[in-house]
């Protein structure tokens, strides 16, 4: 029996590995979307613990408070799609870890909170893993401004977000807009991985 | 000279300019940037010794907290 296009997409995506650097608002939401779409292997890297403050925008639940984010997210991914091979790394990434961990990924999502960490992974990947596409999220805070969020590409660096809205006391991170950028990132992953996909 | 800056054409009044001067002219805070020139990553230490010339493609990303 012929498979539906959706099943074929899921089959196609199952051959790929996606790295997720940071499992907060961007990383947890993007990882869930990719797991549901059928990505075969997801590498999660983070060192933080789920606190009650995470629950207003990150893909975690009250019963998971106190767990490592990588473990909470692994459990949630497997509840949504048990076929995903999830590898969870309890680590605060430095440049050498980025090279070691993500060298064999088909694409990596940058989902850190701190600007300095974003700079570290972008610089490291552009210099050391130039063939691995990196999808970064920049400008996610606040609400509304839906049409300001955009995608722009420069070779293997793909930028998602409005590039303006930094997190602050006056402009907090809220679930809808962070989710919007996280899903832009996940959508860019599919765009890359499905570029040679032709339905039967 | 005319360059491409973040995918758009930009006319600059000078015929030669360092990357550092260009970034300052655009009011960028130098510390937290990703800069690429013709697809090649430019390290912060090289901003002052990198010259822009006619037709260059410059990409600048200002990094912001939040994620």
PDB file of C-alpha atoms in Angstrom:
ATOM      1  CA  UNK A   1       0.000   0.000   0.000  1.00  0.00           C
ATOM      2  CA  UNK A   2       1.292   3.439  -0.870  1.00  0.00           C
ATOM      3  CA  UNK A   3       2.271   5.544   2.110  1.00  0.00           C
ATOM      4  CA  UNK A   4       0.671   8.943   2.613  1.00  0.00           C
ATOM      5  CA  UNK A   5       2.854  11.974   1.933  1.00  0.00           C
ATOM      6  CA  UNK A   6       2.923  12.645   5.655  1.00  0.00           C
ATOM      7  CA  UNK A   7       4.220   9.133   6.328  1.00  0.00           C
ATOM      8  CA  UNK A   8       6.806   9.523   3.585  1.00  0.00           C
ATOM      9  CA  UNK A   9       7.986  12.819   5.105  1.00  0.00           C
ATOM     10  CA  UNK A  10       8.291  11.218   8.511  1.00  0.00           C
ATOM     11  CA  UNK A  11      10.234   8.290   6.999  1.00  0.00           C
ATOM     12  CA  UNK A  12      12.554  10.674   5.181  1.00  0.00           C
ATOM     13  CA  UNK A  13      13.199  12.719   8.320  1.00  0.00           C
ATOM     14  CA  UNK A  14      13.952   9.596  10.363  1.00  0.00           C
ATOM     15  CA  UNK A  15      17.408   9.314   8.729  1.00  0.00           C
ATOM     16  CA  UNK A  16      18.607  12.665  10.128  1.00  0.00           C
ATOM     17  CA  UNK A  17      20.216  13.894  13.349  1.00  0.00           C
ATOM     18  CA  UNK A  18      19.508  17.331  14.803  1.00  0.00           C
ATOM     19  CA  UNK A  19      21.508  18.932  17.623  1.00  0.00           C
ATOM     20  CA  UNK A  20      19.778  21.240  20.093  1.00  0.00           C
ATOM     21  CA  UNK A  21      22.122  23.563  22.008  1.00  0.00           C
ATOM     22  CA  UNK A  22      20.121  24.748  25.013  1.00  0.00           C
ATOM     23  CA  UNK A  23      16.800  23.321  26.174  1.00  0.00           C
ATOM     24  CA  UNK A  24      14.922  26.411  27.370  1.00  0.00           C
ATOM     25  CA  UNK A  25      12.188  28.326  25.571  1.00  0.00           C
ATOM     26  CA  UNK A  26      13.602  27.937  22.067  1.00  0.00           C
ATOM     27  CA  UNK A  27      15.195  24.507  22.433  1.00  0.00           C
ATOM     28  CA  UNK A  28      12.351  22.704  24.184  1.00  0.00           C
ATOM     29  CA  UNK A  29       9.682  23.972  21.786  1.00  0.00           C
ATOM     30  CA  UNK A  30      11.778  23.375  18.655  1.00  0.00           C
ATOM     31  CA  UNK A  31      12.755  19.866  19.802  1.00  0.00           C
ATOM     32  CA  UNK A  32       9.130  18.877  20.392  1.00  0.00           C
ATOM     33  CA  UNK A  33       8.083  20.107  16.939  1.00  0.00           C
ATOM     34  CA  UNK A  34      10.946  18.213  15.296  1.00  0.00           C
ATOM     35  CA  UNK A  35      10.187  15.035  17.239  1.00  0.00           C
ATOM     36  CA  UNK A  36       6.549  15.156  16.149  1.00  0.00           C
ATOM     37  CA  UNK A  37       7.624  15.685  12.522  1.00  0.00           C
ATOM     38  CA  UNK A  38       9.689  12.494  12.685  1.00  0.00           C
ATOM     39  CA  UNK A  39      13.363  13.461  13.060  1.00  0.00           C
ATOM     40  CA  UNK A  40      15.295  10.246  13.718  1.00  0.00           C
ATOM     41  CA  UNK A  41      17.848  11.360  16.284  1.00  0.00           C
ATOM     42  CA  UNK A  42      17.913  14.427  18.526  1.00  0.00           C
ATOM     43  CA  UNK A  43      20.927  15.446  20.627  1.00  0.00           C
ATOM     44  CA  UNK A  44      20.025  17.625  23.611  1.00  0.00           C
ATOM     45  CA  UNK A  45      22.632  19.686  25.479  1.00  0.00           C
ATOM     46  CA  UNK A  46      21.907  21.728  28.604  1.00  0.00           C
ATOM     47  CA  UNK A  47      22.912  21.727  32.263  1.00  0.00           C
ATOM     48  CA  UNK A  48      20.004  23.576  33.899  1.00  0.00           C
ATOM     49  CA  UNK A  49      17.257  22.219  36.111  1.00  0.00           C
ATOM     50  CA  UNK A  50      13.544  22.807  35.500  1.00  0.00           C
ATOM     51  CA  UNK A  51      12.227  25.432  37.939  1.00  0.00           C
ATOM     52  CA  UNK A  52       8.643  26.723  38.371  1.00  0.00           C
ATOM     53  CA  UNK A  53       9.729  29.901  36.492  1.00  0.00           C
ATOM     54  CA  UNK A  54      10.434  27.841  33.341  1.00  0.00           C
ATOM     55  CA  UNK A  55       6.859  26.670  32.983  1.00  0.00           C
ATOM     56  CA  UNK A  56       5.450  29.899  31.536  1.00  0.00           C
ATOM     57  CA  UNK A  57       7.296  29.443  28.235  1.00  0.00           C
ATOM     58  CA  UNK A  58       9.239  26.189  28.135  1.00  0.00           C
ATOM     59  CA  UNK A  59       7.875  22.778  27.152  1.00  0.00           C
ATOM     60  CA  UNK A  60       7.856  21.297  30.641  1.00  0.00           C
ATOM     61  CA  UNK A  61       5.190  20.448  33.206  1.00  0.00           C
ATOM     62  CA  UNK A  62       4.692  20.979  36.946  1.00  0.00           C
ATOM     63  CA  UNK A  63       5.573  17.380  37.787  1.00  0.00           C
ATOM     64  CA  UNK A  64       8.978  17.815  36.129  1.00  0.00           C
ATOM     65  CA  UNK A  65      10.230  20.644  38.371  1.00  0.00           C
ATOM     66  CA  UNK A  66      13.586  19.653  39.889  1.00  0.00           C
ATOM     67  CA  UNK A  67      14.600  17.417  36.979  1.00  0.00           C
ATOM     68  CA  UNK A  68      17.359  18.266  34.533  1.00  0.00           C
ATOM     69  CA  UNK A  69      15.891  19.939  31.443  1.00  0.00           C
ATOM     70  CA  UNK A  70      17.543  17.384  29.173  1.00  0.00           C
ATOM     71  CA  UNK A  71      15.798  14.569  31.037  1.00  0.00           C
ATOM     72  CA  UNK A  72      12.420  16.325  31.175  1.00  0.00           C
ATOM     73  CA  UNK A  73      12.625  17.105  27.475  1.00  0.00           C
ATOM     74  CA  UNK A  74      13.756  13.585  26.608  1.00  0.00           C
ATOM     75  CA  UNK A  75      10.718  12.200  28.455  1.00  0.00           C
ATOM     76  CA  UNK A  76       8.347  14.632  26.693  1.00  0.00           C
ATOM     77  CA  UNK A  77       9.818  13.867  23.263  1.00  0.00           C
ATOM     78  CA  UNK A  78       9.387  10.132  23.825  1.00  0.00           C
ATOM     79  CA  UNK A  79       5.803  10.625  24.991  1.00  0.00           C
ATOM     80  CA  UNK A  80       5.054  12.453  21.731  1.00  0.00           C
ATOM     81  CA  UNK A  81       7.069  10.138  19.473  1.00  0.00           C
ATOM     82  CA  UNK A  82       8.690   7.024  20.962  1.00  0.00           C
ATOM     83  CA  UNK A  83      10.566   6.337  17.720  1.00  0.00           C
ATOM     84  CA  UNK A  84      12.993   9.242  18.235  1.00  0.00           C
ATOM     85  CA  UNK A  85      16.481   8.308  19.386  1.00  0.00           C
ATOM     86  CA  UNK A  86      17.210  10.966  22.031  1.00  0.00           C
ATOM     87  CA  UNK A  87      20.704  11.517  23.386  1.00  0.00           C
ATOM     88  CA  UNK A  88      20.820  13.858  26.380  1.00  0.00           C
ATOM     89  CA  UNK A  89      24.037  15.580  27.471  1.00  0.00           C
ATOM     90  CA  UNK A  90      24.227  17.260  30.886  1.00  0.00           C
ATOM     91  CA  UNK A  91      26.813  19.839  29.915  1.00  0.00           C
ATOM     92  CA  UNK A  92      27.547  23.545  29.814  1.00  0.00           C
ATOM     93  CA  UNK A  93      28.877  23.644  26.272  1.00  0.00           C
ATOM     94  CA  UNK A  94      32.253  25.157  25.494  1.00  0.00           C
ATOM     95  CA  UNK A  95      33.844  25.437  22.033  1.00  0.00           C
ATOM     96  CA  UNK A  96      35.538  22.014  22.102  1.00  0.00           C
ATOM     97  CA  UNK A  97      32.285  20.338  23.247  1.00  0.00           C
ATOM     98  CA  UNK A  98      30.395  21.981  20.377  1.00  0.00           C
ATOM     99  CA  UNK A  99      32.873  20.546  17.868  1.00  0.00           C
ATOM    100  CA  UNK A 100      32.812  17.078  19.397  1.00  0.00           C
ATOM    101  CA  UNK A 101      29.069  16.854  19.967  1.00  0.00           C
ATOM    102  CA  UNK A 102      27.711  18.401  16.794  1.00  0.00           C
ATOM    103  CA  UNK A 103      30.268  17.312  14.160  1.00  0.00           C
ATOM    104  CA  UNK A 104      27.997  14.539  12.912  1.00  0.00           C
ATOM    105  CA  UNK A 105      24.694  16.393  13.079  1.00  0.00           C
ATOM    106  CA  UNK A 106      22.854  17.209   9.865  1.00  0.00           C
ATOM    107  CA  UNK A 107      21.785  20.537  11.342  1.00  0.00           C
ATOM    108  CA  UNK A 108      22.094  22.300  14.717  1.00  0.00           C
ATOM    109  CA  UNK A 109      19.674  24.645  16.472  1.00  0.00           C
ATOM    110  CA  UNK A 110      21.224  27.361  18.648  1.00  0.00           C
ATOM    111  CA  UNK A 111      18.820  27.870  21.529  1.00  0.00           C
ATOM    112  CA  UNK A 112      20.874  29.494  24.258  1.00  0.00           C
ATOM    113  CA  UNK A 113      19.596  32.287  26.464  1.00  0.00           C
ATOM    114  CA  UNK A 114      22.775  34.339  26.864  1.00  0.00           C
ATOM    115  CA  UNK A 115      24.155  36.435  24.000  1.00  0.00           C
ATOM    116  CA  UNK A 116      27.731  35.403  24.889  1.00  0.00           C
ATOM    117  CA  UNK A 117      26.851  31.720  24.479  1.00  0.00           C
ATOM    118  CA  UNK A 118      25.167  32.431  21.144  1.00  0.00           C
ATOM    119  CA  UNK A 119      28.361  34.124  19.992  1.00  0.00           C
ATOM    120  CA  UNK A 120      30.475  31.185  21.185  1.00  0.00           C
ATOM    121  CA  UNK A 121      28.533  28.524  19.276  1.00  0.00           C
ATOM    122  CA  UNK A 122      28.104  30.572  16.089  1.00  0.00           C
ATOM    123  CA  UNK A 123      31.815  31.455  15.984  1.00  0.00           C
ATOM    124  CA  UNK A 124      32.841  27.874  16.784  1.00  0.00           C
ATOM    125  CA  UNK A 125      30.629  26.328  14.149  1.00  0.00           C
ATOM    126  CA  UNK A 126      31.464  28.828  11.404  1.00  0.00           C
ATOM    127  CA  UNK A 127      35.176  28.261  11.971  1.00  0.00           C
ATOM    128  CA  UNK A 128      35.229  24.539  12.750  1.00  0.00           C
ATOM    129  CA  UNK A 129      32.074  22.928  11.351  1.00  0.00           C
ATOM    130  CA  UNK A 130      31.336  25.115   8.333  1.00  0.00           C
ATOM    131  CA  UNK A 131      29.416  22.390   6.490  1.00  0.00           C
ATOM    132  CA  UNK A 132      26.877  21.878   9.295  1.00  0.00           C
ATOM    133  CA  UNK A 133      23.979  24.353   9.033  1.00  0.00           C
ATOM    134  CA  UNK A 134      23.335  26.322  12.230  1.00  0.00           C
ATOM    135  CA  UNK A 135      19.943  27.882  12.908  1.00  0.00           C
ATOM    136  CA  UNK A 136      20.133  30.625  15.502  1.00  0.00           C
ATOM    137  CA  UNK A 137      17.330  32.412  17.379  1.00  0.00           C
ATOM    138  CA  UNK A 138      17.899  36.132  17.980  1.00  0.00           C
ATOM    139  CA  UNK A 139      15.246  38.598  19.143  1.00  0.00           C
ATOM    140  CA  UNK A 140      12.500  36.623  20.867  1.00  0.00           C
ATOM    141  CA  UNK A 141      11.281  38.727  23.807  1.00  0.00           C
ATOM    142  CA  UNK A 142       7.906  40.372  24.305  1.00  0.00           C
ATOM    143  CA  UNK A 143       4.635  39.843  22.511  1.00  0.00           C
ATOM    144  CA  UNK A 144       2.902  40.817  19.263  1.00  0.00           C
ATOM    145  CA  UNK A 145       5.188  42.039  16.470  1.00  0.00           C
ATOM    146  CA  UNK A 146       4.539  38.772  14.672  1.00  0.00           C
ATOM    147  CA  UNK A 147       5.491  40.125  11.274  1.00  0.00           C
ATOM    148  CA  UNK A 148       8.832  41.433  12.602  1.00  0.00           C
ATOM    149  CA  UNK A 149      10.079  37.896  13.166  1.00  0.00           C
ATOM    150  CA  UNK A 150      11.885  36.758  10.045  1.00  0.00           C
ATOM    151  CA  UNK A 151      14.387  34.296   8.631  1.00  0.00           C
ATOM    152  CA  UNK A 152      17.588  35.404   6.967  1.00  0.00           C
ATOM    153  CA  UNK A 153      20.368  33.258   5.602  1.00  0.00           C
ATOM    154  CA  UNK A 154      24.069  33.713   5.061  1.00  0.00           C
ATOM    155  CA  UNK A 155      25.515  30.447   3.799  1.00  0.00           C
ATOM    156  CA  UNK A 156      25.096  27.852   6.526  1.00  0.00           C
ATOM    157  CA  UNK A 157      24.113  30.409   9.175  1.00  0.00           C
ATOM    158  CA  UNK A 158      20.361  30.872   9.331  1.00  0.00           C
ATOM    159  CA  UNK A 159      18.973  33.572  11.610  1.00  0.00           C
ATOM    160  CA  UNK A 160      15.423  33.437  13.019  1.00  0.00           C
ATOM    161  CA  UNK A 161      13.840  36.173  15.137  1.00  0.00           C
ATOM    162  CA  UNK A 162      13.347  39.930  14.929  1.00  0.00           C
ATOM    163  CA  UNK A 163      17.025  40.709  15.768  1.00  0.00           C
ATOM    164  CA  UNK A 164      15.821  43.600  17.953  1.00  0.00           C
ATOM    165  CA  UNK A 165      13.883  42.379  20.995  1.00  0.00           C
ATOM    166  CA  UNK A 166      16.373  41.524  23.736  1.00  0.00           C
ATOM    167  CA  UNK A 167      15.095  40.028  26.945  1.00  0.00           C
ATOM    168  CA  UNK A 168      14.699  42.549  29.792  1.00  0.00           C
ATOM    169  CA  UNK A 169      12.594  43.309  32.869  1.00  0.00           C
ATOM    170  CA  UNK A 170      10.246  45.370  30.681  1.00  0.00           C
ATOM    171  CA  UNK A 171      10.284  42.904  27.800  1.00  0.00           C
ATOM    172  CA  UNK A 172      10.085  39.414  29.284  1.00  0.00           C
ATOM    173  CA  UNK A 173      10.118  36.140  27.448  1.00  0.00           C
ATOM    174  CA  UNK A 174       6.565  34.943  26.822  1.00  0.00           C
ATOM    175  CA  UNK A 175       5.398  31.611  25.450  1.00  0.00           C
ATOM    176  CA  UNK A 176       3.740  32.707  22.188  1.00  0.00           C
ATOM    177  CA  UNK A 177       6.599  34.746  20.751  1.00  0.00           C
ATOM    178  CA  UNK A 178       9.369  32.417  21.916  1.00  0.00           C
ATOM    179  CA  UNK A 179       7.304  29.560  20.508  1.00  0.00           C
ATOM    180  CA  UNK A 180       6.955  31.469  17.242  1.00  0.00           C
ATOM    181  CA  UNK A 181      10.725  31.784  16.821  1.00  0.00           C
ATOM    182  CA  UNK A 182      11.332  28.193  17.994  1.00  0.00           C
ATOM    183  CA  UNK A 183       8.921  26.975  15.326  1.00  0.00           C
ATOM    184  CA  UNK A 184      10.560  29.168  12.706  1.00  0.00           C
ATOM    185  CA  UNK A 185      13.806  27.397  13.600  1.00  0.00           C
ATOM    186  CA  UNK A 186      12.170  23.966  13.414  1.00  0.00           C
ATOM    187  CA  UNK A 187      10.603  24.879  10.080  1.00  0.00           C
ATOM    188  CA  UNK A 188      14.034  25.845   8.725  1.00  0.00           C
ATOM    189  CA  UNK A 189      15.314  22.422   9.781  1.00  0.00           C
ATOM    190  CA  UNK A 190      12.583  20.764   7.732  1.00  0.00           C
ATOM    191  CA  UNK A 191      13.273  23.081   4.808  1.00  0.00           C
ATOM    192  CA  UNK A 192      16.893  21.906   4.775  1.00  0.00           C
ATOM    193  CA  UNK A 193      16.218  18.234   5.366  1.00  0.00           C
ATOM    194  CA  UNK A 194      13.339  17.975   2.904  1.00  0.00           C
ATOM    195  CA  UNK A 195      15.025  19.814   0.057  1.00  0.00           C
ATOM    196  CA  UNK A 196      15.588  16.568  -1.863  1.00  0.00           C
ATOM    197  CA  UNK A 197      12.330  14.968  -0.804  1.00  0.00           C
ATOM    198  CA  UNK A 198      10.023  13.965  -3.641  1.00  0.00           C
ATOM    199  CA  UNK A 199       6.754  12.247  -2.702  1.00  0.00           C
ATOM    200  CA  UNK A 200       6.060   8.937  -4.475  1.00  0.00           C
TER     201      UNK A 200
ATOM    202  CA  UNK B   1      31.925  52.538  -2.796  1.00  0.00           C
ATOM    203  CA  UNK B   2      28.885  50.334  -2.874  1.00  0.00           C
ATOM    204  CA  UNK B   3      28.638  47.194  -0.749  1.00  0.00           C
ATOM    205  CA  UNK B   4      25.988  44.654   0.122  1.00  0.00           C
ATOM    206  CA  UNK B   5      25.094  45.008   3.793  1.00  0.00           C
ATOM    207  CA  UNK B   6      22.746  42.411   5.259  1.00  0.00           C
ATOM    208  CA  UNK B   7      21.375  41.557   1.818  1.00  0.00           C
ATOM    209  CA  UNK B   8      20.778  45.194   0.812  1.00  0.00           C
ATOM    210  CA  UNK B   9      22.802  47.572  -1.320  1.00  0.00           C
ATOM    211  CA  UNK B  10      24.534  50.327   0.638  1.00  0.00           C
ATOM    212  CA  UNK B  11      26.479  53.316  -0.680  1.00  0.00           C
ATOM    213  CA  UNK B  12      29.380  54.438   1.497  1.00  0.00           C
ATOM    214  CA  UNK B  13      30.964  57.898   1.100  1.00  0.00           C
ATOM    215  CA  UNK B  14      34.502  56.484   1.368  1.00  0.00           C
ATOM    216  CA  UNK B  15      36.473  54.407  -1.141  1.00  0.00           C
ATOM    217  CA  UNK B  16      38.166  52.461   1.613  1.00  0.00           C
ATOM    218  CA  UNK B  17      37.082  51.710   5.161  1.00  0.00           C
ATOM    219  CA  UNK B  18      38.054  49.251   7.875  1.00  0.00           C
ATOM    220  CA  UNK B  19      35.452  46.825   9.171  1.00  0.00           C
ATOM    221  CA  UNK B  20      35.855  48.400  12.614  1.00  0.00           C
ATOM    222  CA  UNK B  21      35.064  51.891  11.286  1.00  0.00           C
ATOM    223  CA  UNK B  22      32.115  50.529   9.346  1.00  0.00           C
ATOM    224  CA  UNK B  23      30.662  48.786  12.415  1.00  0.00           C
ATOM    225  CA  UNK B  24      31.087  51.919  14.535  1.00  0.00           C
ATOM    226  CA  UNK B  25      29.427  54.010  11.815  1.00  0.00           C
ATOM    227  CA  UNK B  26      26.430  51.671  12.104  1.00  0.00           C
ATOM    228  CA  UNK B  27      26.363  52.156  15.903  1.00  0.00           C
ATOM    229  CA  UNK B  28      27.087  48.496  16.624  1.00  0.00           C
ATOM    230  CA  UNK B  29      28.384  47.483  20.012  1.00  0.00           C
ATOM    231  CA  UNK B  30      31.520  45.652  18.903  1.00  0.00           C
ATOM    232  CA  UNK B  31      31.537  43.117  21.741  1.00  0.00           C
ATOM    233  CA  UNK B  32      28.621  40.903  20.754  1.00  0.00           C
ATOM    234  CA  UNK B  33      28.583  40.605  17.008  1.00  0.00           C
ATOM    235  CA  UNK B  34      28.900  37.976  14.330  1.00  0.00           C
ATOM    236  CA  UNK B  35      30.541  39.489  11.258  1.00  0.00           C
ATOM    237  CA  UNK B  36      31.026  37.827   7.894  1.00  0.00           C
ATOM    238  CA  UNK B  37      32.738  39.274   4.838  1.00  0.00           C
ATOM    239  CA  UNK B  38      31.998  37.582   1.520  1.00  0.00           C
ATOM    240  CA  UNK B  39      30.836  34.504   3.420  1.00  0.00           C
ATOM    241  CA  UNK B  40      33.953  34.273   5.594  1.00  0.00           C
ATOM    242  CA  UNK B  41      33.774  34.715   9.370  1.00  0.00           C
ATOM    243  CA  UNK B  42      35.786  37.695  10.631  1.00  0.00           C
ATOM    244  CA  UNK B  43      37.132  37.444  14.168  1.00  0.00           C
ATOM    245  CA  UNK B  44      36.795  40.463  16.429  1.00  0.00           C
ATOM    246  CA  UNK B  45      40.571  40.859  16.604  1.00  0.00           C
ATOM    247  CA  UNK B  46      40.655  41.352  12.818  1.00  0.00           C
ATOM    248  CA  UNK B  47      37.991  44.087  12.539  1.00  0.00           C
ATOM    249  CA  UNK B  48      40.549  46.916  12.393  1.00  0.00           C
ATOM    250  CA  UNK B  49      42.842  45.199   9.890  1.00  0.00           C
ATOM    251  CA  UNK B  50      40.059  44.084   7.546  1.00  0.00           C
ATOM    252  CA  UNK B  51      39.345  46.551   4.725  1.00  0.00           C
ATOM    253  CA  UNK B  52      36.077  46.891   2.880  1.00  0.00           C
ATOM    254  CA  UNK B  53      36.157  47.352  -0.864  1.00  0.00           C
ATOM    255  CA  UNK B  54      33.702  47.889  -3.697  1.00  0.00           C
ATOM    256  CA  UNK B  55      31.198  45.060  -4.074  1.00  0.00           C
ATOM    257  CA  UNK B  56      31.905  43.375  -0.721  1.00  0.00           C
ATOM    258  CA  UNK B  57      29.119  41.401   0.921  1.00  0.00           C
ATOM    259  CA  UNK B  58      28.974  42.191   4.646  1.00  0.00           C
ATOM    260  CA  UNK B  59      26.735  40.319   7.090  1.00  0.00           C
ATOM    261  CA  UNK B  60      26.407  41.562  10.645  1.00  0.00           C
ATOM    262  CA  UNK B  61      24.358  39.888  13.345  1.00  0.00           C
ATOM    263  CA  UNK B  62      23.906  41.598  16.693  1.00  0.00           C
ATOM    264  CA  UNK B  63      23.500  38.988  19.417  1.00  0.00           C
ATOM    265  CA  UNK B  64      20.746  39.504  21.964  1.00  0.00           C
ATOM    266  CA  UNK B  65      19.877  37.770  25.207  1.00  0.00           C
ATOM    267  CA  UNK B  66      16.788  35.609  25.150  1.00  0.00           C
ATOM    268  CA  UNK B  67      16.001  32.049  24.244  1.00  0.00           C
TER     269      UNK B  67
END
